[in-house]
XYZ file of C-alpha atoms in Angstrom:
181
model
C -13.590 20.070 13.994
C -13.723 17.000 16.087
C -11.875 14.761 13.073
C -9.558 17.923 12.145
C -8.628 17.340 15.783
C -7.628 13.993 15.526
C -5.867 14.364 12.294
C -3.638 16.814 14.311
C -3.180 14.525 17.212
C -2.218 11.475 15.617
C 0.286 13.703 13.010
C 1.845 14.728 15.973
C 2.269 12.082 17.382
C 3.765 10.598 14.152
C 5.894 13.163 13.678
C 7.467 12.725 17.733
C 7.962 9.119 16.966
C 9.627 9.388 13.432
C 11.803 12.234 15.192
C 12.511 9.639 18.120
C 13.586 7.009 16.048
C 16.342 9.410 13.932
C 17.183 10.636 17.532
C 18.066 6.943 18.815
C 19.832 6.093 15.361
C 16.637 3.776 14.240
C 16.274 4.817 10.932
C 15.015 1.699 9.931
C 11.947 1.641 11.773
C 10.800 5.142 10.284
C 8.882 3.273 7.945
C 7.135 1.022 10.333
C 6.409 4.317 12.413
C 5.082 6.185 9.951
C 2.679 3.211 8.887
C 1.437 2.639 11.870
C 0.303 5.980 12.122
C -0.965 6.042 8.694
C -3.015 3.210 9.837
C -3.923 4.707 12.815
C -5.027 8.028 10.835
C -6.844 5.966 8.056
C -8.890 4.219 10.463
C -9.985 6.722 12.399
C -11.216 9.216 9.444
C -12.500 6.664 8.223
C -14.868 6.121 11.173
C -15.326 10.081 11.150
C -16.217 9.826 7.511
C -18.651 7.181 7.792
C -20.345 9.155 11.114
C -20.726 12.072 8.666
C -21.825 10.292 5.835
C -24.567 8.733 7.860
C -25.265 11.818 9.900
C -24.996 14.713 6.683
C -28.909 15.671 7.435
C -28.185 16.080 11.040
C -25.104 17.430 10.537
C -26.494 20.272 8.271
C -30.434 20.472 9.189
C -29.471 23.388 11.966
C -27.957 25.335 9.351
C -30.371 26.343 7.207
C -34.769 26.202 6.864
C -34.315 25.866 2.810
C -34.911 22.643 1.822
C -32.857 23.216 -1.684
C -29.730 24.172 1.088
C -29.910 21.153 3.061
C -30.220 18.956 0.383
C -27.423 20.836 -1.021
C -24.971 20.676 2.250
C -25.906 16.711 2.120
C -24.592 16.176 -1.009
C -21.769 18.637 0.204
C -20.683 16.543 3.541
C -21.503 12.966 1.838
C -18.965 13.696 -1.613
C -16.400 14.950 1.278
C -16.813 12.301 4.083
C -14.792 9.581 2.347
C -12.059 12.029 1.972
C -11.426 12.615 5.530
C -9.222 9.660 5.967
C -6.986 10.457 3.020
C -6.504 14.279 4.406
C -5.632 12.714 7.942
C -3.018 10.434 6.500
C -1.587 13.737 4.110
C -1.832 15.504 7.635
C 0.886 12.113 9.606
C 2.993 12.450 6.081
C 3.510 15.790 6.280
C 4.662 15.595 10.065
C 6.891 12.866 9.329
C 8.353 14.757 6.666
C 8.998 17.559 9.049
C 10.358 15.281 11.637
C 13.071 13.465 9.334
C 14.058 18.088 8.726
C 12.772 18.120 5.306
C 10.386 21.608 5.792
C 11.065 23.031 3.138
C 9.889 20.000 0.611
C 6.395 19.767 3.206
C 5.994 23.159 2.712
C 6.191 23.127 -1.224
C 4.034 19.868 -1.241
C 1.879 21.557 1.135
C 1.445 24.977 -0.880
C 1.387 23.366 -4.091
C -1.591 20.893 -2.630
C -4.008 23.612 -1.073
C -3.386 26.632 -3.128
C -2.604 24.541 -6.741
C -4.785 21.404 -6.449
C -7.563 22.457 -4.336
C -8.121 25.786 -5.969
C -7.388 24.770 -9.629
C -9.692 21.491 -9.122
C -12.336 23.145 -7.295
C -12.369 26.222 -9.725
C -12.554 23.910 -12.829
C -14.761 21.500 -11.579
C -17.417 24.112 -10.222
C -17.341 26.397 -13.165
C -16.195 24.069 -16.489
C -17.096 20.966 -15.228
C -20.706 21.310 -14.144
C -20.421 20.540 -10.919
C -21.284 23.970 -9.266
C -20.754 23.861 -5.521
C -19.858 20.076 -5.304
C -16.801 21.000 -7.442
C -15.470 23.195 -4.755
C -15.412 20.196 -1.978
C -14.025 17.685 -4.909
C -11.291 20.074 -5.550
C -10.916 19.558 -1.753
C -10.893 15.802 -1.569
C -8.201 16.257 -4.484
C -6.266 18.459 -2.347
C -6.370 15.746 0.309
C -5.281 12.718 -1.986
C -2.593 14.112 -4.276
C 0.078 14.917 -1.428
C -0.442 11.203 0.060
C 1.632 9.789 -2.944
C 3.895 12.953 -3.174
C 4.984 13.288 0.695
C 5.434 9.286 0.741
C 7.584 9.883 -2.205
C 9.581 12.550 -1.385
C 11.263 10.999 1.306
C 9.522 8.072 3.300
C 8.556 5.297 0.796
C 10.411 2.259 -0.057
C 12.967 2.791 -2.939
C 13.391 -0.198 -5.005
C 17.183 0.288 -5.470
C 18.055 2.125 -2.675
C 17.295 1.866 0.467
C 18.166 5.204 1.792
C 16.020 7.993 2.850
C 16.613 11.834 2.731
C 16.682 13.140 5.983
C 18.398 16.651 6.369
C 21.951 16.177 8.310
C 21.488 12.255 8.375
C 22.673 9.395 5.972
C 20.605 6.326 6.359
C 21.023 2.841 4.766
C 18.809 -0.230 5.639
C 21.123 -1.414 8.219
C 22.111 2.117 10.009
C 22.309 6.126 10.846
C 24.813 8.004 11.090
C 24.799 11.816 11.928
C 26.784 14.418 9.590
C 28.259 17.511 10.968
């Protein structure tokens, strides 16, 4: 709960500065905002996923007397710890999408991610791919990867050609902002 908390905090916090910057007419530095917190948000899960990776037996010891269940929950924590950076930086794109008023595309990516990745993955992996229970928290980690490079597409990342981004009710090039009515 402790690294789902700072996932939140630092998303949040993303998504006030990407709004502030579209507020003052800034557009250009939404990319430098939202990399900083993707920074930010990789480097602290990161540091949550190595305390869990290094702590799994403490971590799930209380849980359980069976020895077959704890070494089970160990695997568990240590094939998801890794992930926890890559769900924190999903968590900072999805607030940045939501802060430059694209909801409805952070929703989709969002829906798509948990209920279509994660439960497709984790179903396939668990029961066709041999994994059994470690399939479920793959399908997870999958869940927490695939929206990075979809919510930096959609409307954040660098285009090549142009150099706009969508933002709902705003037209940005490099150089400025302007507000539509």
């Amino acid at each position: 709960m402790i690294s789902l908390a700072a996932s939140a905090g630092l998303a949040s916090a993303a998504g006030v500065r990407v709004a502030n910057a579209v507020g003052e007419g800034a557009v250009t530095d939404v990319r430098r905002r939202v990399g900083i917190a993707l920074a930010l948000s990789a480097l602290t899960l990161f540091a949550f996923g190595a305390l869990y990776f290094a702590a799994a037996g403490l971590l799930v010891a209380p849980f359980s007397q069976d020895a077959a269940v704890v070494a089970l929950g160990i695997a568990m924590v240590r094939l998801i710890a890794p992930f926890l950076a890559a769900d924190g930086m999903q968590f900072v794109l999805l607030y940045a999408l939501r802060s430059l008023g694209d909801q409805k595309v952070a929703g989709y990516i969002s829906v798509a991610s948990f209920f279509g990745v994660m439960t497709g993955a984790g179903w396939w992996l668990a029961l066709h791919g041999g994994m059994g229970a470690p399939g479920l928290i793959a399908g997870l980690a999958a869940a927490g990867v695939w929206p990075i490079r979809v919510h930096w597409s959609a409307s954040i990342a660098p285009t090549g050609s142009r150099s706009s981004m969508r933002m709902k009710g705003v037209r940005t090039t490099s150089s400025s902002a302007t507000r539509s009515e």
